[in-house]
């Protein structure tokens, strides 16, 4: 019995530097390994994401995946591109995308991370080193026309009506509520720009910013080596796309450009479960298309034994009580963690960047005890080179000299 | 060197049956080990929670904890009361408290769990058995008058203005938005009922339903054996209270009475970190009191290696798009899990009860990719006696006979 | 469906102090919580082990276990006796039992451990604290007459011929090679001492020092809460005995009295697998009785993420090469660990005691690369309050003041 | 701050097939991906091991490592060579090297393993699939002349006197007791064969079969990604060599050629701890050179939650009692496991191969309870596609059709 031979479907020329190739990080290589955050500050976000795909998936007999099937995608192997072992974490400018805490941290920042095998460290955030839980931020199938129309319709409606509804949370809506289809900087692969076909697609194709029913930009940090994702198939061939490689990410990816973004390679194994979408996924919504992927976590995640955990409740920074709002609770948990860690010699921007990309866990701990949702953020203490647990004073936190490389 | 001797501060008479004592489960023993959910259906929720405390905490020299200190509470040991090794999980009636999914599951239900050492199993939910991550649902210090006023004020304001603001989510506000102080069924320990003092306190004391700045009903399932919680001290002596023992709980405790509720014992070790609240906790809010506890997780949590994970995005069941709303995303993830597992022979109510109390993890996976928050619910597959992973059809789920004991 | 109710089969009077009862630690309470090792030094080892049992095991219909069955024993719950939360670790005098390293550490020593919930700490070994993996050192069924004869015969033969064969390892045979039946201090429960029956049994009953085909004193540290052992049944009713409670133990239990020995309670659940011994256990030896138990590890073992590991090869301390001898290799690994840790302010006796009882792992890493077996000893670094990893000098080990309480 | 750039020191031409290169698996590519075990049967073992090195290690200033230093080697990354993702596990013929159980399994066998990312599966051992804990079997420094002489002297003495001493274990000494220096098939890198220098070295250089004081062929399966080994330095420059890449291995590597042997790449990071050998390693033996490496385990080992464990005691297959002999106990534990698993449809040779290479753990559980050492072999149950735990009969093991591909 001979094993199935893996095939190279999106080639990388190993003789070329990564930035000389078409397939690079999600920005197309526009962020550089240097000490300036200007590239982050002025990054045109309409030019996203650079992806690999769409791949037409067929079975061993050559029969393509069909709508109603489930596509089981195993993450066999993945990592940074050899010779390009570095990545970055950024805070977007409030006026250019922002992030979960943009009202607290409105200015662009950038940390560069270098990789030593499984570990990452950053000159901009000294005193931390952690193993990466490397994963693709994006993996998804293509929507059908019907599903695409649902997306465009509901997101358009949010933009039209959202600001009024969201008057409660004026802070959040400084950010764009959604990104509707636009022909600005559309990346459409081999389709010839300027043609009627290109124009038509650009005007109706959903932008890849959010995760949706098809998977997409879910940014789930546990989709690492050995895990398996079951994607619904909406069109013949499934048309699988993937990319946005992350060396590591914290739950929430709070600073938005918050993972350790990198160029990388990815080896996948695909299996078609015929009829599996209907068998396993029940829609939660008005149509049969309102489903979501499911996945299995792999067995080689980094193992930590000690965690320091921060709580948040759904009372916002102004003291206002919200009703069981997990987003507000998580925001407060993250702010609590930032305040706490800033006592150990870090600036708050450093911690914000760190919590975006280190293997921290964001939990919905309580969602029923009205009016307070409780969210928690758990940080593995082993990533620090100092003891960050509270202790009797006199044995307290050492002050670390603030690095001056962070701008 | 002699060790500090633990002291018994809230006695249990081991010669008496648990229900003959004052200290029992959070309801005071009003839910019974039987096949009827009527006790859940008609439970008067104003009679909650039965707690142990308040305990005045002093140091080795007898000096009490002071406002501004941090109280480090280690969970040394805990468990069900010997001879009373059972618990229950309930769904509250929509008109009597409801739960996270009350619009889907409006009727009262109850599952009884029996304990075999670290494991729990239920006749009402056959085919599952899991180790408990036993913890107190409630552990907290007493608020100062100033903090109490803040609570009452902000929760009153939510009730007054919340319904209008929440018109977007009409489903949720079928539940009470908050529970303001009331003298109905106030549990005030040794204070003589009917006196002026009793009446005064009852009229201003916050109800213990939600977690707040003082800890309280946080329902964080990881506060188990060997963990340590750092509580802010707001009044002299800290006035620590605890109770609401859970044999096990899932993140979110979604069915509200959702843990495996039980009577139990608890051994704590307290240490006062003088000045620690100021040293370690920075307020996130308008006053110095807007802080939250932090905690460390213990090293003996049950260990699982395989997880099946369900995603949800912030599009609700009507198809409406919400803006980065983690509560909506988590609701959809839980609904997805319920639909999925109901294909393996369970009723949806059974799965709702199970996901409330088994050691499942609720994550905020993505909170920045507008407009979709992504939340995930991870379920350890080892708790089932059948393989629940998706597989090629023909190898699919076995149908389990529906038990008729669930009413 | 009502659950099976646990029954109390070996009662402990909770009103009495533990030493006023019959069931105590394996020595019958002869080692005290004090600063002198004299009790260890002069302990009469023929008075061992105090056990609970034998228990006759029957099924739900009252039919006893039969030879050829397998007895599945689940460890439901266990722990120190309430009010008696302490234990001890001892080094036996070379002339009184010795230990794995008796040629290096010939004198009696004792460390007292106090328990704080899941943790143990010792005034004699400051700077360490670890969670216990609590287990019974002994759990076993009774042998049949045929099996008993096999034991007595092969151990008698070892004593008669062993010294010559073992001339290679003169060090080891300073210890008794085996302990044949003797009526000295035989503990025979309810059988009247002095009677002919008592004398007959005493003269042929195997001493409980070693583990054998029936389980017995296996001292396997992972037989903790939630684990399950499958014991062969050799006589009707199985006649299960258990005891020798350990709060914690390292692999090998190297100092002999090397676990944290304590008084304790144990809750078991027994199930008879009819015919299971024949179905699952194949003898490795000349008769059908040459089998061994198998077991499953429970899911709540303490979790460590960082380990420092010491190697040993089968070259002994004199420089002599042995052939693939894992015992010699493990001895060298333990000696390497003792030497290393003694640089961090501990005496070698302290480390010897510590490695006997802390949750360290002893591995047979290589057993085929002639002539060197490779054994390893892995120590979780989190049990120390200082960093014990090698580092660049100048950042090296702090000297800890040697405690003077160790005698 | 720019990171140190990794340097390629032992090049692999990625345009060439692995077998066209100098650096391949430990046999130099003499075992093939086919269905015949003849290559294993007739393998000339004097042609081992093919290694990469020796590497002269210098610090950032170019100063080489010196005797008395400690060389900290971090395993940054490693894996199979791209395009050559397969490996093999072999049983050597009794007359050609044998293995731990050569008296039970005297004939050559071979299993081929194919890799899918982190997983391996074999057509010869159907129904199992497991994640690899990939590691180099060999990593070590060069011995000094003095240490080399010690090795040659003690191994020569073993050969001269060992057979008489080992008359107890006649079975074991069918295997060569040691492999003294010989010029047959010496692999001496760039040194010109046939010269006087080549001849001199060949006559005194230790063969690389066993691990020794310098590390070497320790075959410790946990030396994987993110781990760090501290090697003693005996000669200027340390002269580090490494190789013998294993995709996976069980503790003991019992079938000798027992890991999943493969060609692979390895990225190391070296740091010199000046004077560290003297600071951290205390010799256990007659000279200052009798030391052993120490190491730290990395955080990304595969995670299993369920283990089935087999015990062995130091009574051999003939029924003879040995005195605290961990090798005999481990042999019996492995035999018990083989017998057990062979009931689930596998041949004993298949299980022997499997236990050699899957991530099973071999423990020295008890080493003091005379006369029985207790060793255990723990097998993660998740590697099987069937439930291998004992169960009530009628629910027992399914019989798997024996594959006919195993010869």
Coordinates of C-alpha atoms in Angstrom, one line a residue, chain C residues 70 99-100 104 150-151 154-155 158 161 164-168 172-173 175-179 209-213 215 217-223 229-230 249-257 271-286 289-299 301 305-313 315-327 330 332 335-336 339-340 342-344 348 361-376 378 388-393 395-397, chain D residues 70 99-100 104 150-151 154-155 158 161 164-168 172-173 175-179 209-213 215 217-223 229-230 249-257 271-286 289-299 301 305-313 315-327 330 332 335-336 339-340 342-344 348 361-376 378 388-393 395-397:
Chain C
X70 CA -10.5 -9.8 37.0
X99 CA 17.3 1.9 50.9
X100 CA 18.3 2.2 47.2
X104 CA 25.9 6.3 50.3
X150 CA 5.7 -20.3 44.1
X151 CA 6.6 -17.1 45.9
X154 CA 11.6 -18.5 44.5
X155 CA 12.4 -16.1 47.3
X158 CA 17.2 -16.2 46.0
X161 CA 22.0 -18.5 46.0
X164 CA 27.1 -15.6 45.2
X165 CA 25.4 -14.5 42.1
X166 CA 25.3 -10.9 43.3
X167 CA 29.0 -10.7 44.1
X168 CA 29.1 -8.2 41.3
X172 CA 23.3 -4.0 47.2
X173 CA 23.4 -7.2 49.2
X175 CA 20.3 -5.3 52.3
X176 CA 18.2 -8.4 53.0
X177 CA 17.6 -10.1 49.7
X178 CA 14.1 -11.1 50.6
X179 CA 11.9 -11.6 53.7
X209 CA 7.3 -6.1 51.5
X210 CA 7.4 -6.6 47.7
X211 CA 4.8 -6.3 45.0
X212 CA 4.0 -9.6 43.3
X213 CA 1.6 -11.2 40.8
X215 CA -0.4 -6.4 43.0
X217 CA 3.1 -3.3 47.6
X218 CA 3.7 -2.0 44.1
X219 CA 4.2 1.6 45.2
X220 CA 3.1 2.9 41.8
X221 CA 2.7 6.6 42.4
X222 CA 0.1 7.1 39.6
X223 CA -2.6 5.0 41.3
X229 CA -6.5 -1.1 38.6
X230 CA -7.4 -4.5 37.2
X249 CA 5.9 9.6 46.1
X250 CA 8.6 9.8 43.5
X251 CA 9.1 7.0 41.0
X252 CA 11.3 4.3 42.7
X253 CA 10.5 5.5 46.3
X254 CA 14.3 5.5 46.6
X255 CA 14.8 5.9 50.3
X256 CA 12.6 2.9 51.0
X257 CA 10.4 4.6 53.6
X271 CA -16.4 -4.4 39.6
X272 CA -16.0 -8.1 38.7
X273 CA -15.0 -8.9 35.1
X274 CA -16.0 -12.5 34.9
X275 CA -13.4 -14.6 33.2
X276 CA -11.3 -11.4 32.7
X277 CA -8.1 -12.7 34.0
X278 CA -8.1 -15.4 31.3
X279 CA -9.4 -13.0 28.7
X280 CA -6.9 -10.2 29.3
X281 CA -3.9 -11.5 31.2
X282 CA -1.5 -13.9 29.6
X283 CA 1.1 -15.4 31.9
X284 CA 4.7 -14.6 31.3
X285 CA 6.3 -17.5 33.2
X286 CA 6.1 -21.2 33.8
X289 CA -0.3 -17.7 37.7
X290 CA 2.6 -15.7 36.4
X291 CA 0.6 -12.6 35.6
X292 CA 0.6 -9.0 36.7
X293 CA -2.1 -6.4 37.2
X294 CA -2.8 -3.6 34.7
X295 CA -4.2 -0.2 35.3
X296 CA -5.5 3.0 33.9
X297 CA -4.2 6.4 35.0
X298 CA -6.7 9.0 36.2
X299 CA -7.2 12.4 34.6
X301 CA -2.7 14.2 38.1
X305 CA 5.3 22.1 32.3
X306 CA 9.1 22.3 33.1
X307 CA 11.3 19.4 34.1
X308 CA 15.0 19.2 34.7
X309 CA 16.2 15.7 33.8
X310 CA 19.2 13.8 35.0
X311 CA 20.7 10.9 33.1
X312 CA 22.5 7.8 34.4
X313 CA 24.3 5.0 32.5
X315 CA 28.5 2.3 34.9
X316 CA 28.6 2.2 38.7
X317 CA 30.3 4.5 41.2
X318 CA 33.5 2.5 41.1
X319 CA 33.7 3.0 37.3
X320 CA 32.7 -0.6 36.6
X321 CA 30.8 -1.3 33.4
X322 CA 27.5 -3.3 33.8
X323 CA 25.6 -4.8 30.9
X324 CA 22.3 -3.0 30.2
X325 CA 21.5 -2.8 33.9
X326 CA 18.7 -0.3 34.4
X327 CA 19.0 -0.5 38.2
X330 CA 18.9 4.7 37.7
X332 CA 23.6 6.8 38.9
X335 CA 23.1 10.2 42.5
X336 CA 23.6 12.8 39.7
X339 CA 24.8 16.0 43.7
X340 CA 23.3 18.7 41.5
X342 CA 23.0 19.8 46.8
X343 CA 24.6 22.9 45.1
X344 CA 21.5 24.9 45.8
X348 CA 22.5 15.4 50.2
X361 CA 9.6 10.6 37.2
X362 CA 12.0 7.7 36.8
X363 CA 12.4 6.5 33.2
X364 CA 14.0 3.6 31.4
X365 CA 15.0 5.7 28.4
X366 CA 17.3 3.3 26.6
X367 CA 17.7 -0.4 27.3
X368 CA 19.3 -1.8 24.1
X369 CA 22.5 0.1 23.3
X370 CA 25.0 -2.3 24.7
X371 CA 26.6 -2.0 27.2
X372 CA 24.8 1.1 28.6
X373 CA 21.3 1.2 29.8
X374 CA 20.2 4.8 30.1
X375 CA 17.8 5.8 32.9
X376 CA 16.6 9.3 33.6
X378 CA 12.9 14.1 35.7
X388 CA 17.3 25.4 39.8
X389 CA 18.2 25.4 36.1
X390 CA 21.8 25.8 35.0
X391 CA 22.7 29.3 34.0
X392 CA 25.6 31.4 33.2
X393 CA 27.8 31.9 36.2
X395 CA 23.7 34.3 37.7
X396 CA 24.2 30.9 39.4
X397 CA 22.7 29.2 42.4
Chain D
X70 CA 29.0 23.2 29.8
X99 CA 17.1 -6.4 20.8
X100 CA 15.7 -6.3 24.3
X104 CA 11.4 -14.1 22.2
X150 CA 38.4 4.9 30.5
X151 CA 35.7 3.8 28.1
X154 CA 35.9 -0.7 31.1
X155 CA 34.1 -2.1 28.1
X158 CA 33.1 -6.3 30.5
X161 CA 34.6 -11.0 32.4
X164 CA 30.8 -15.5 33.6
X165 CA 29.2 -12.8 35.7
X166 CA 26.1 -12.8 33.6
X167 CA 25.6 -16.5 33.8
X168 CA 22.4 -15.6 35.6
X172 CA 20.9 -11.5 27.4
X173 CA 24.4 -12.4 26.6
X175 CA 23.9 -10.2 22.3
X176 CA 27.3 -8.7 22.1
X177 CA 28.3 -7.3 25.5
X178 CA 30.0 -4.3 24.0
X179 CA 31.6 -3.1 20.7
X209 CA 26.5 2.4 19.9
X210 CA 26.0 3.3 23.6
X211 CA 25.4 6.6 25.3
X212 CA 28.2 7.5 27.7
X213 CA 29.5 10.5 29.8
X215 CA 25.8 12.1 25.9
X217 CA 23.5 7.7 21.6
X218 CA 21.2 8.3 24.6
X219 CA 18.0 7.7 22.7
X220 CA 16.1 9.8 25.1
X221 CA 12.8 10.4 23.4
X222 CA 11.9 13.7 25.1
X223 CA 14.8 15.6 23.5
X229 CA 20.6 19.6 26.7
X230 CA 23.6 20.6 28.8
X249 CA 10.4 6.4 19.9
X250 CA 9.1 4.6 23.0
X251 CA 11.0 4.6 26.2
X252 CA 13.6 1.9 26.0
X253 CA 13.6 1.7 22.2
X254 CA 13.1 -2.0 22.9
X255 CA 13.5 -3.6 19.4
X256 CA 17.0 -1.9 19.1
X257 CA 16.4 -0.4 15.7
X271 CA 25.5 28.6 24.2
X272 CA 28.7 28.1 26.2
X273 CA 28.4 28.2 30.0
X274 CA 32.0 28.9 31.0
X275 CA 33.1 26.7 33.9
X276 CA 29.6 25.2 34.0
X277 CA 30.7 21.6 34.0
X278 CA 32.6 22.1 37.3
X279 CA 29.9 24.3 38.6
X280 CA 27.0 22.0 37.9
X281 CA 28.2 18.5 37.3
X282 CA 29.7 16.5 40.2
X283 CA 31.3 13.2 39.1
X284 CA 29.8 10.0 40.3
X285 CA 32.8 7.7 39.9
X286 CA 36.5 7.5 40.4
X289 CA 35.2 12.7 34.1
X290 CA 32.4 10.5 35.4
X291 CA 29.6 12.9 34.8
X292 CA 26.4 12.8 32.7
X293 CA 24.5 15.5 30.7
X294 CA 21.4 17.0 32.1
X295 CA 18.5 18.4 30.1
X296 CA 15.3 20.3 30.1
X297 CA 12.1 19.1 28.4
X298 CA 10.4 21.3 25.9
X299 CA 6.7 22.5 26.2
X301 CA 5.2 17.3 23.7
X305 CA -5.0 11.9 28.8
X306 CA -5.6 8.2 28.9
X307 CA -3.0 5.6 29.5
X308 CA -3.2 1.8 29.9
X309 CA -0.3 0.7 32.1
X310 CA 1.4 -2.7 32.4
X311 CA 3.5 -3.8 35.3
X312 CA 6.5 -6.1 35.5
X313 CA 8.4 -7.4 38.5
X315 CA 10.9 -12.4 38.2
X316 CA 12.0 -13.6 34.8
X317 CA 10.1 -15.8 32.3
X318 CA 11.5 -19.0 33.8
X319 CA 10.0 -18.0 37.1
X320 CA 13.4 -17.1 38.7
X321 CA 13.5 -14.4 41.2
X322 CA 16.0 -11.5 40.7
X323 CA 17.0 -9.0 43.2
X324 CA 15.6 -5.5 42.5
X325 CA 16.6 -5.8 38.9
X326 CA 14.8 -3.1 36.9
X327 CA 15.8 -4.5 33.5
X330 CA 10.8 -3.9 32.5
X332 CA 8.3 -8.5 32.0
X335 CA 6.1 -8.9 27.5
X336 CA 2.9 -8.4 29.4
X339 CA 0.6 -10.4 25.2
X340 CA -2.3 -8.1 26.0
X342 CA -1.9 -9.3 20.7
X343 CA -5.5 -10.1 21.8
X344 CA -6.7 -7.2 19.8
X348 CA 3.3 -10.2 18.7
X361 CA 6.6 5.6 28.8
X362 CA 8.8 3.2 30.6
X363 CA 9.0 3.8 34.4
X364 CA 11.0 2.5 37.3
X365 CA 8.1 2.6 39.7
X366 CA 9.6 0.8 42.7
X367 CA 13.2 -0.1 43.3
X368 CA 13.4 -0.7 47.0
X369 CA 10.9 -3.4 48.0
X370 CA 13.1 -6.4 48.0
X371 CA 13.3 -8.6 46.1
X372 CA 11.0 -7.1 43.5
X373 CA 11.7 -4.1 41.4
X374 CA 8.5 -2.9 39.8
X375 CA 8.7 -1.4 36.3
X376 CA 5.7 -0.1 34.3
X378 CA 2.3 3.2 30.0
X388 CA -8.2 -1.4 24.1
X389 CA -9.2 -1.1 27.7
X390 CA -10.4 -4.2 29.5
X391 CA -14.2 -4.5 29.6
X392 CA -16.9 -6.8 30.6
X393 CA -16.9 -9.8 28.3
X395 CA -18.2 -6.1 25.1
X396 CA -14.7 -7.4 24.6
X397 CA -12.0 -7.0 22.0

